[in-house]
Coordinates of C-alpha atoms in Angstrom, one line a residue:
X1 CA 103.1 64.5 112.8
X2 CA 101.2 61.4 114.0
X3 CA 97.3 62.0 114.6
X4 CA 97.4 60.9 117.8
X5 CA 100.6 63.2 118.8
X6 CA 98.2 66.2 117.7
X7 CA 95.2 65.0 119.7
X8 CA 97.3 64.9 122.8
X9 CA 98.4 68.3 122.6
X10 CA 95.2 69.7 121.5
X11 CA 94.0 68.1 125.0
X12 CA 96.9 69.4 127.0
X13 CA 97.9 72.9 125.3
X14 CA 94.3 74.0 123.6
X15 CA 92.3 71.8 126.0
X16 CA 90.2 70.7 123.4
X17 CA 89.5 66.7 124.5
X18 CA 87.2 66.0 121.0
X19 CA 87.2 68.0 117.8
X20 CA 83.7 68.8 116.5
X21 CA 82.5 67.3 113.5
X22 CA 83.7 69.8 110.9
X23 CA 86.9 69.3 112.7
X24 CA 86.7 65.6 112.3
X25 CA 86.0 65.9 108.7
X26 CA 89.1 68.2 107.7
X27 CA 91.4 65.7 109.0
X28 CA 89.6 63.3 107.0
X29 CA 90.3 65.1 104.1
X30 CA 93.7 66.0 105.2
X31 CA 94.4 62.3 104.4
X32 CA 92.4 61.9 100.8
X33 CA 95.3 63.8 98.9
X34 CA 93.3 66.5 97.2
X35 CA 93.1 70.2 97.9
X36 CA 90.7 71.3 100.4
X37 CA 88.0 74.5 100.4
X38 CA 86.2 75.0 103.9
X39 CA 83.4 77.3 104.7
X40 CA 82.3 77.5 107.8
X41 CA 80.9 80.1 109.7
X42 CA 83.2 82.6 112.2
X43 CA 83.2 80.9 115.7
X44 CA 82.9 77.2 114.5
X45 CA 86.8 76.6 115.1
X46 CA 88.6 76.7 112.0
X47 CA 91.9 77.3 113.1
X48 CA 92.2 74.2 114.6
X49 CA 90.0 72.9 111.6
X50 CA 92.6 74.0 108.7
X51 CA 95.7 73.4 111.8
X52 CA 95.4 69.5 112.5
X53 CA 95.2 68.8 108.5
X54 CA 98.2 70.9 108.2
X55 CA 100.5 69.2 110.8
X56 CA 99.7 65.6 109.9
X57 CA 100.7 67.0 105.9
X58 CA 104.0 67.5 107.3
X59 CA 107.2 66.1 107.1
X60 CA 110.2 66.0 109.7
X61 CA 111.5 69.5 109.9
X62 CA 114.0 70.0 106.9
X63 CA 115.3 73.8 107.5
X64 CA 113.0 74.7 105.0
X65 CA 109.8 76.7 105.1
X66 CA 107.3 73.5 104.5
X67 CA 103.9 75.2 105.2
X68 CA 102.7 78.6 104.7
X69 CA 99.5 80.1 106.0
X70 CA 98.3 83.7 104.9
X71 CA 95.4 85.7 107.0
X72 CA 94.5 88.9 106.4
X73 CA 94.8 90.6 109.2
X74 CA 97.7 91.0 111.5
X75 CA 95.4 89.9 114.8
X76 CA 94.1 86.7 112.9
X77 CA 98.2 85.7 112.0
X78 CA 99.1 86.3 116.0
X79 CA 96.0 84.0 116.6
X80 CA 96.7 81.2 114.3
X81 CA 100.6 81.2 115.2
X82 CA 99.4 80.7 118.5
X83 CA 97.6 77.8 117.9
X84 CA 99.7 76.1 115.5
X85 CA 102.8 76.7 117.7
X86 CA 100.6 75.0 120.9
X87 CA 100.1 71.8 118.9
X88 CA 103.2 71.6 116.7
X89 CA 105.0 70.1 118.4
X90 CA 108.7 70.3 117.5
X91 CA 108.0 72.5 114.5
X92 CA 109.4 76.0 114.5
X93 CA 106.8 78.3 113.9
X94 CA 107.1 82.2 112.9
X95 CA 104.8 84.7 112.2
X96 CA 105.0 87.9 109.9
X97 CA 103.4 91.3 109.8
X98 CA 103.1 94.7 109.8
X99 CA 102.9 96.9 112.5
X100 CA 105.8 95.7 114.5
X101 CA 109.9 95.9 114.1
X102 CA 111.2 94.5 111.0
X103 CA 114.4 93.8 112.7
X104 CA 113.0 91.5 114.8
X105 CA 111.3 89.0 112.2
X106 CA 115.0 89.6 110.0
X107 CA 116.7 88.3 113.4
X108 CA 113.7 85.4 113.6
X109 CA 114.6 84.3 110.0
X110 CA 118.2 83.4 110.5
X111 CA 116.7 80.2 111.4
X112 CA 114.3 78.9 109.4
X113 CA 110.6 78.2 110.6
X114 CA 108.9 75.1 109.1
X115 CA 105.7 76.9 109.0
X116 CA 105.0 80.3 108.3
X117 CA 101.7 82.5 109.3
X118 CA 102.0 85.9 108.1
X119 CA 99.7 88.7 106.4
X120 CA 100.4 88.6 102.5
X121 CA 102.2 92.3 102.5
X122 CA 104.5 91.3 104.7
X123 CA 105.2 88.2 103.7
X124 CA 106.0 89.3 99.8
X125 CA 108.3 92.0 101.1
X126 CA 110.6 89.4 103.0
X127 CA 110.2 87.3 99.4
X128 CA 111.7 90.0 97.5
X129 CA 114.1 91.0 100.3
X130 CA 115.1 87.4 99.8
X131 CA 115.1 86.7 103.8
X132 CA 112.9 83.7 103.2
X133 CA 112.4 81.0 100.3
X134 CA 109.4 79.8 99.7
X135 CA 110.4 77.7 96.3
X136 CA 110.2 74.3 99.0
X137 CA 106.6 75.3 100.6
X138 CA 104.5 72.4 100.1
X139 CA 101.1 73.6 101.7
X140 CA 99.4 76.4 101.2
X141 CA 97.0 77.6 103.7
X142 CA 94.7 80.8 102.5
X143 CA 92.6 81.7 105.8
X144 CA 89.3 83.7 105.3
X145 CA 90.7 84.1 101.4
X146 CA 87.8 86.0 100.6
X147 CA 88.4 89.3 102.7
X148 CA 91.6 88.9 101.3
X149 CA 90.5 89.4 98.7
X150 CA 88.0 92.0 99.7
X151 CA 90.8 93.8 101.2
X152 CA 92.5 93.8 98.0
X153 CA 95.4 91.5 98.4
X154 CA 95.0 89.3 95.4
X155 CA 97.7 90.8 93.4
X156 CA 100.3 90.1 97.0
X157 CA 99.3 86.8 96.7
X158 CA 99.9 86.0 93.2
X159 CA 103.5 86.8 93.6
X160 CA 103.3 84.8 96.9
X161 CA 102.1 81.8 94.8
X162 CA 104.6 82.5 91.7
X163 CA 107.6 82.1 94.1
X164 CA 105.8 77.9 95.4
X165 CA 106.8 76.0 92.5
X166 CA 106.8 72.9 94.8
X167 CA 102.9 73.5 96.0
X168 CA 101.6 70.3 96.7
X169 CA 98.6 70.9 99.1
X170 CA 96.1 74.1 98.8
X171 CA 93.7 74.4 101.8
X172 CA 90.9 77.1 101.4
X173 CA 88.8 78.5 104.4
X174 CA 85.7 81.2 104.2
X175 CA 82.7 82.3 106.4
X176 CA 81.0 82.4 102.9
X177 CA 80.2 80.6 99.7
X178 CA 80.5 84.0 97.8
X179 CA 84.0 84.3 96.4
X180 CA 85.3 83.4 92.9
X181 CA 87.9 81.0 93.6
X182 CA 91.2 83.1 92.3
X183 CA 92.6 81.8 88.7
X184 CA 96.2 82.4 90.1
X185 CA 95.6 79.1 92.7
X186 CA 96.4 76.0 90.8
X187 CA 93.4 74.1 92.6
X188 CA 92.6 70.8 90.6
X189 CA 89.3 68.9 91.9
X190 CA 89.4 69.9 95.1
X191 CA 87.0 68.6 98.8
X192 CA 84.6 71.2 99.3
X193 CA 83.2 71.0 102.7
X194 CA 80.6 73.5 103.2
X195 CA 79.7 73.8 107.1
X196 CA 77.6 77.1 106.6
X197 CA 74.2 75.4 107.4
X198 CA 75.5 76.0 111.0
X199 CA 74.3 79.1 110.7
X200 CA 71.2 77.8 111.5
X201 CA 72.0 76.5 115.0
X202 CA 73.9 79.2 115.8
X203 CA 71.0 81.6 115.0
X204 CA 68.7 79.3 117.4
X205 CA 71.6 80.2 120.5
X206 CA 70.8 84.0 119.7
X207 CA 68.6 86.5 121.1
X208 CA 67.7 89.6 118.7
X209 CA 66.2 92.4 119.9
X210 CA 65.1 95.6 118.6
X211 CA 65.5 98.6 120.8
X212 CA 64.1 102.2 119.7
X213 CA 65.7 105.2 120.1
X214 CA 63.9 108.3 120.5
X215 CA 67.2 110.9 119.6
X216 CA 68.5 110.3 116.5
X217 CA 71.6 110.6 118.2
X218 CA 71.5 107.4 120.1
X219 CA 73.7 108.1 122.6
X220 CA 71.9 108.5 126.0
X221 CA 70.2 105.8 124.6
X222 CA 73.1 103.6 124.1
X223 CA 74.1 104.2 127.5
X224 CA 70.9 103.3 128.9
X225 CA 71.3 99.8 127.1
X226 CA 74.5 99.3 128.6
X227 CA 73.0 100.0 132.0
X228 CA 70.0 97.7 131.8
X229 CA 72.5 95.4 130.7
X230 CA 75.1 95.9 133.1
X231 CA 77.9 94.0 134.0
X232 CA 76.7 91.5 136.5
X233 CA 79.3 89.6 138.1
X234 CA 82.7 92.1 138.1
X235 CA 85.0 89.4 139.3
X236 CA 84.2 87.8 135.7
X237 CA 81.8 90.6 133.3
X238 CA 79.9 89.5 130.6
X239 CA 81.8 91.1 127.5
X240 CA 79.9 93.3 124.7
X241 CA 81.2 94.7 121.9
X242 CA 79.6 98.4 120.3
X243 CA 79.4 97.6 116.4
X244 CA 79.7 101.0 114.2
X245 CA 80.1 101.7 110.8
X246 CA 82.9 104.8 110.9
X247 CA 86.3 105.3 113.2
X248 CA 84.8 108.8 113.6
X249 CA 81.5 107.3 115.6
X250 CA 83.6 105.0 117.2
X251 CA 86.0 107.5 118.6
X252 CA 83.2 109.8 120.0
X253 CA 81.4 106.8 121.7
X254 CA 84.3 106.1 123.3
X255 CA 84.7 109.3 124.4
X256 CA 80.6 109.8 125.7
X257 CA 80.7 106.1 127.5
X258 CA 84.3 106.7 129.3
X259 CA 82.9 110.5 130.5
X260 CA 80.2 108.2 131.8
X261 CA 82.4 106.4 133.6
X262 CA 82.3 102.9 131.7
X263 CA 84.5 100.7 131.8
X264 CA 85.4 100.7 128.0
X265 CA 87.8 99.8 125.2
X266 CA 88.5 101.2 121.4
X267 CA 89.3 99.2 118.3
X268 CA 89.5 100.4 114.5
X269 CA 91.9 100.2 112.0
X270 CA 93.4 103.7 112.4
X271 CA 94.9 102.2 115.6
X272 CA 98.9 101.7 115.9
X273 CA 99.7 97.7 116.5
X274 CA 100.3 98.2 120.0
X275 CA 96.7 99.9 120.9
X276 CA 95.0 97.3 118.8
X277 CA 96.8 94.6 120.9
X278 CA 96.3 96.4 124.6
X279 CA 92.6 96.7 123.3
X280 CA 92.2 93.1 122.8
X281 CA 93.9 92.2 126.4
X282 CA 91.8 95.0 128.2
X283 CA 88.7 93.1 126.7
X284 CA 89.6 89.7 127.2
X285 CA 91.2 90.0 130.3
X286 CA 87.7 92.0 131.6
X287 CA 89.1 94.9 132.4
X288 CA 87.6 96.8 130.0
X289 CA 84.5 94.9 129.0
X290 CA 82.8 96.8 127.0
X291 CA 84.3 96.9 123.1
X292 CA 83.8 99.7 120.5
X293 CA 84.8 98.9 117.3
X294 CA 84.3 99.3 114.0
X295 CA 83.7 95.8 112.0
X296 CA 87.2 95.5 112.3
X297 CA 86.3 93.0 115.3
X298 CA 83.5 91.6 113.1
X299 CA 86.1 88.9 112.3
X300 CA 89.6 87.2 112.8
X301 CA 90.5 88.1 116.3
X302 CA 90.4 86.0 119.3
X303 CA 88.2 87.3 121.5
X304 CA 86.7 85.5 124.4
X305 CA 82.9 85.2 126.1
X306 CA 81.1 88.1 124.0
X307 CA 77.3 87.5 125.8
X308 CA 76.0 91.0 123.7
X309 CA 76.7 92.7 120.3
X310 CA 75.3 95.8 120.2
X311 CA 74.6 97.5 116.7
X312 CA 74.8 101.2 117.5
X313 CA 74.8 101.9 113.6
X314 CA 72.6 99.6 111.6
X315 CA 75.2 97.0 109.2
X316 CA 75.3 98.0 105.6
X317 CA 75.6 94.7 104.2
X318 CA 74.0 91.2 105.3
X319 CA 77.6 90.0 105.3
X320 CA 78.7 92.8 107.6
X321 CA 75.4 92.1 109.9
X322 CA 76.0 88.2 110.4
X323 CA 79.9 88.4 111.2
X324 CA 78.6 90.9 113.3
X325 CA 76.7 88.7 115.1
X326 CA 78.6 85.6 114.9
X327 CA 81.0 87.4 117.4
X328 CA 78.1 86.3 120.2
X329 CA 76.8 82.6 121.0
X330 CA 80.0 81.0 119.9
X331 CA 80.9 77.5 120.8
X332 CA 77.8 76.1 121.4
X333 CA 76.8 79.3 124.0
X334 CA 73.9 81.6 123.8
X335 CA 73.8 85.2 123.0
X336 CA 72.3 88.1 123.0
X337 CA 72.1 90.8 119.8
X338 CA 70.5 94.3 119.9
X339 CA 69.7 97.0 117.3
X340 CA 69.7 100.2 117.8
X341 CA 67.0 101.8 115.9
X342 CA 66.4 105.6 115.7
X343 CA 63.3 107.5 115.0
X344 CA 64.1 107.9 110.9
X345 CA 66.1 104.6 110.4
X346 CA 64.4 101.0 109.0
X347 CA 65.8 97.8 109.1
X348 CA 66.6 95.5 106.2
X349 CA 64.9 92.8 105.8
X350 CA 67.5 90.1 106.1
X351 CA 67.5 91.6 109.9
X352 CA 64.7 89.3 112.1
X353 CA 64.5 90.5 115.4
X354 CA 62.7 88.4 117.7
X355 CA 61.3 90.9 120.3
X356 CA 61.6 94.6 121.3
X357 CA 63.6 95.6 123.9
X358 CA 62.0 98.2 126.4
X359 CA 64.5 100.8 127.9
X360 CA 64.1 101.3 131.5
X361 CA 65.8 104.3 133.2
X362 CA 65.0 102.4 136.6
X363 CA 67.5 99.9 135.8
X364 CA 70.9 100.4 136.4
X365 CA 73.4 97.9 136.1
X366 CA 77.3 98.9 137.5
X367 CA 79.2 100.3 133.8
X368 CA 82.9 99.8 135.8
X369 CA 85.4 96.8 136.7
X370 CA 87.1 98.2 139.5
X371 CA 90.7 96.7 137.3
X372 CA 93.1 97.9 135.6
X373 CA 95.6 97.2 133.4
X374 CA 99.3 98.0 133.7
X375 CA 102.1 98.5 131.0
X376 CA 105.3 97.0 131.7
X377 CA 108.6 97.4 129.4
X378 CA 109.5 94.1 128.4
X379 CA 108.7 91.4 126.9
X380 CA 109.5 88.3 125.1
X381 CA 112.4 89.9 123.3
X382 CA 114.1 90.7 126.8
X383 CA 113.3 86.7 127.9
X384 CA 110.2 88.2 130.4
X385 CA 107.4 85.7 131.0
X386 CA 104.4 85.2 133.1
X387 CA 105.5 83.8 135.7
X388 CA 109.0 86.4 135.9
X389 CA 105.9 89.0 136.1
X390 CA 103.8 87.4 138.7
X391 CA 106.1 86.2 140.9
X392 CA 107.7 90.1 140.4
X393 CA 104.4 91.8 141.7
X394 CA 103.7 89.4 144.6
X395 CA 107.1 89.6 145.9
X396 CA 108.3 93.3 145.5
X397 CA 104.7 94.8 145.7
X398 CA 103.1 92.5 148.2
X399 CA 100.0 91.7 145.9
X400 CA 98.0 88.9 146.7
X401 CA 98.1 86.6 143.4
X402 CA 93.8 86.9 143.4
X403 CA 94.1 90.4 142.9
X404 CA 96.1 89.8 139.5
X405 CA 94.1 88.9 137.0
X406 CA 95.6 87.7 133.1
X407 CA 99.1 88.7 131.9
X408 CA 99.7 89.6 128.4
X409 CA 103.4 89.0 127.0
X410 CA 104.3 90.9 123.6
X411 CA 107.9 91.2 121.9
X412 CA 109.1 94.4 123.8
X413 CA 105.9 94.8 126.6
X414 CA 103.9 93.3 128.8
X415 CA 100.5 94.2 130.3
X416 CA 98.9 93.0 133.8
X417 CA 95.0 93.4 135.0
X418 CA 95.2 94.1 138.6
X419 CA 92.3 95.4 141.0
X420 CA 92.5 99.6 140.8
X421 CA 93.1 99.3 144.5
X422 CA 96.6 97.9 143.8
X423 CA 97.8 99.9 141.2
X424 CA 99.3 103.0 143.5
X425 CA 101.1 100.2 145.4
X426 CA 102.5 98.4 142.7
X427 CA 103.9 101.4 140.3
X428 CA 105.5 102.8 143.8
X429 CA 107.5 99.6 145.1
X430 CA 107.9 97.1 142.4
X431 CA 108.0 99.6 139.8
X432 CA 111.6 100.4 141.6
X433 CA 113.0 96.9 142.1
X434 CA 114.5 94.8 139.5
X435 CA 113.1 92.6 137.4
X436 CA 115.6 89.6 136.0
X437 CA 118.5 91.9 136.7
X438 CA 116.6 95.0 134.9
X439 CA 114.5 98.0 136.2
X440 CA 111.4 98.3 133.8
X441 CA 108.8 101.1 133.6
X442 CA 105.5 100.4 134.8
X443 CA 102.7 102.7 134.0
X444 CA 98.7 102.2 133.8
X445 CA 96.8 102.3 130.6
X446 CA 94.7 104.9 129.2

């Protein structure tokens, strides 16, 4: 793709008018030739960082797979395929990984993507299946490559590589200068363009406080965080995400803050793909503002406007504490952290609060939206779209459009945030009228 093809859709599908200087620099190097290895910190934009180097690398599309990119998580492929597709213009882009039907990705294959973005499980398994040949790949993109490595993947993608004997262009990206490069990666004298010193403006953006706990428990005072906090402004809240180091925690904080009547979410790996996705949409969309996760959501999802990061359980590693907190004061915003500390705990010293943080039980900020979000069946699979669902809801149920808030449109379901008010109204009329010639079942989330 032409450079300035890329810009233009950057501007008109990301709405991104001028990339940011590590940005620049990548498709620099996209153009020197050489293999490239990025670190930059999470939050600084290097999807679109490693994604505008990639397009200009490629050729017209062939029917081959030209470009392969390989995340480690399943959120962080949906997110990058998402990008790329925005900006790539006439390239056919597919993305692979667990938790969802096979069949569907088999039926995808049939016509072959130029670029792939997939997890490196999945991506093998349709190797060896032989649904896809990667011998032609040109570019290989490995995203956050060291918690893939963390995670264990290494010997997934050694096969992976094995199978690109036509690898012409390796492009590494990492929040860290930590990992070993992998031996299996035929890297030769590669750019290394090490953006990590922006750690140090994004720390200036963010706020750290300490806050005691009296109960070793922390749960009343957790609460009583959340309250002096509040939500502020419920047409938009601020989001925050509950950081804690076991499902277990997670699960019975969930449970105490939604007894409490807070308007909260749930996230950890135990999760089944389609609660980790309606997670996601309940936070973004504001419906649920408040996130409780484990560091799962430290890294490699796409989550928007996180004003607070709460450590409810102290990070064990300074790794796990600064992806942590480089889920807050993204994109050149501020931010505010705060750390939990009970009665028997101490904190490490890479951990530099900059004030203490008084509880007041004369505070109380409002813990609830007043949305909710629906579940629709149907989705991209059974040609539903936004605009199908909107225009669906304001005709057969009589909503006003400013009571919907943002649609969510997955292979088989869709999900709506709509004012609570609505809801009865909407499952008892529209929820019996057609949809695109079809009934679908509308429920509301738990």
């Amino acid at each position: 793709m032409k450079e300035k093809e890329i810009r233009a859709l950057l501007q008109e599908k990301e709405g991104i008018e001028t990339l940011n200087p590590m940005q620049e620099r990548m498709l620099q190097a996209g153009s020197e030739k050489r293999d490239i290895i990025l670190l930059s910190p999470t939050g600084s934009g290097k999807t679109v960082a490693f994604a505008v180097p990639l397009l200009k690398m490629m050729k017209n599309p062939t029917g081959q797979v030209q470009a392969v990119v390989i995340a480690p998580s399943r959120e962080l492929v949906v997110q990058i395929a998402g990008v790329i597709r925005n900006i790539g213009g006439e390239f056919r882009v597919l993305a692979l990984y667990g938790g969802h039907k096979v069949e569907d990705e088999v039926n995808s294959l049939k016509v072959t993507p130029d670029i792939i973005v997939a997890t490196p499980g999945r991506l093998l398994d349709h190797a060896v299946r032989r649904n896809i040949d990667l011998l032609p790949t040109r570019i290989l993109v490995l995203d956050e490559f060291d918690k893939s490595l963390e995670l264990g993947f290494e010997e997934e993608m050694q096969k992976i590589v094995k199978r690109m004997k036509n690898l012409s262009r390796i492009i590494l990206t990492s929040a860290t200068d930590s990992a070993t490069l992998p031996e299996f990666l035929p890297i030769k004298n590669p750019v290394i363009l090490n953006f990590l010193e922006e750690n140090k403006s994004l720390r200036k953006r963010m706020r750290i406080y300490r806050v005691d706990s009296d109960d070793r428990d922390k749960l009343k005072s957790l609460l009583t965080l959340l309250k002096n906090i509040g939500i502020k402004d419920r047409s938009n809240p601020e989001r925050s995400i509950i950081f804690v180091n076991h499902r277990e925690s997670a699960e019975r904080i969930y449970d105490f803050l939604r007894k409490q009547g807070v308007s909260c979410v749930l996230y950890h790996g135990a999760l089944d793909q389609q609660k980790r996705e309606s997670a996601i949409a309940s936070f973004n969309s504001g419906v649920r503002p408040i996130l409780v996760a484990t560091d799962l959501a430290a890294r490699g999802l796409d989550i928007e406007g996180v004003q607070n990061v709460v450590h409810y359980h102290l990070p064990m590693t300074q790794e796990s504490y600064t992806h942590r907190n480089g889920r807050t004061a993204r994109v050149a915003r501020e931010g505010d952290v705060y750390l939990l500390v009970g009665p028997e705990e101490k904190i490490a010293d890479y951990i530099q609060p900059d004030s203490n943080f008084r509880l007041s039980d004369e505070v109380s900020g409002d813990l609830a939206t007043g949305m909710d979000l629906l579940y629709v069946t149907g989705g991209k699979r059974e040609k539903l779209s936004k605009g199908d669902l909107l225009g669906w809801l304001v005709k057969e149920a009589g909503v006003s459009a400013s009571d919907i808030g943002k649609l969510f449109v997955f292979d088989h379901y869709s999900l709506i945030a709509v004012k609570s008010s609505e809801v009865k109204k909407i499952i008892e009329t529209a929820g019996r009228k057609k949809i695109k010639g079809e009934k679908r079942r509308i429920s509301i989330m738990g």
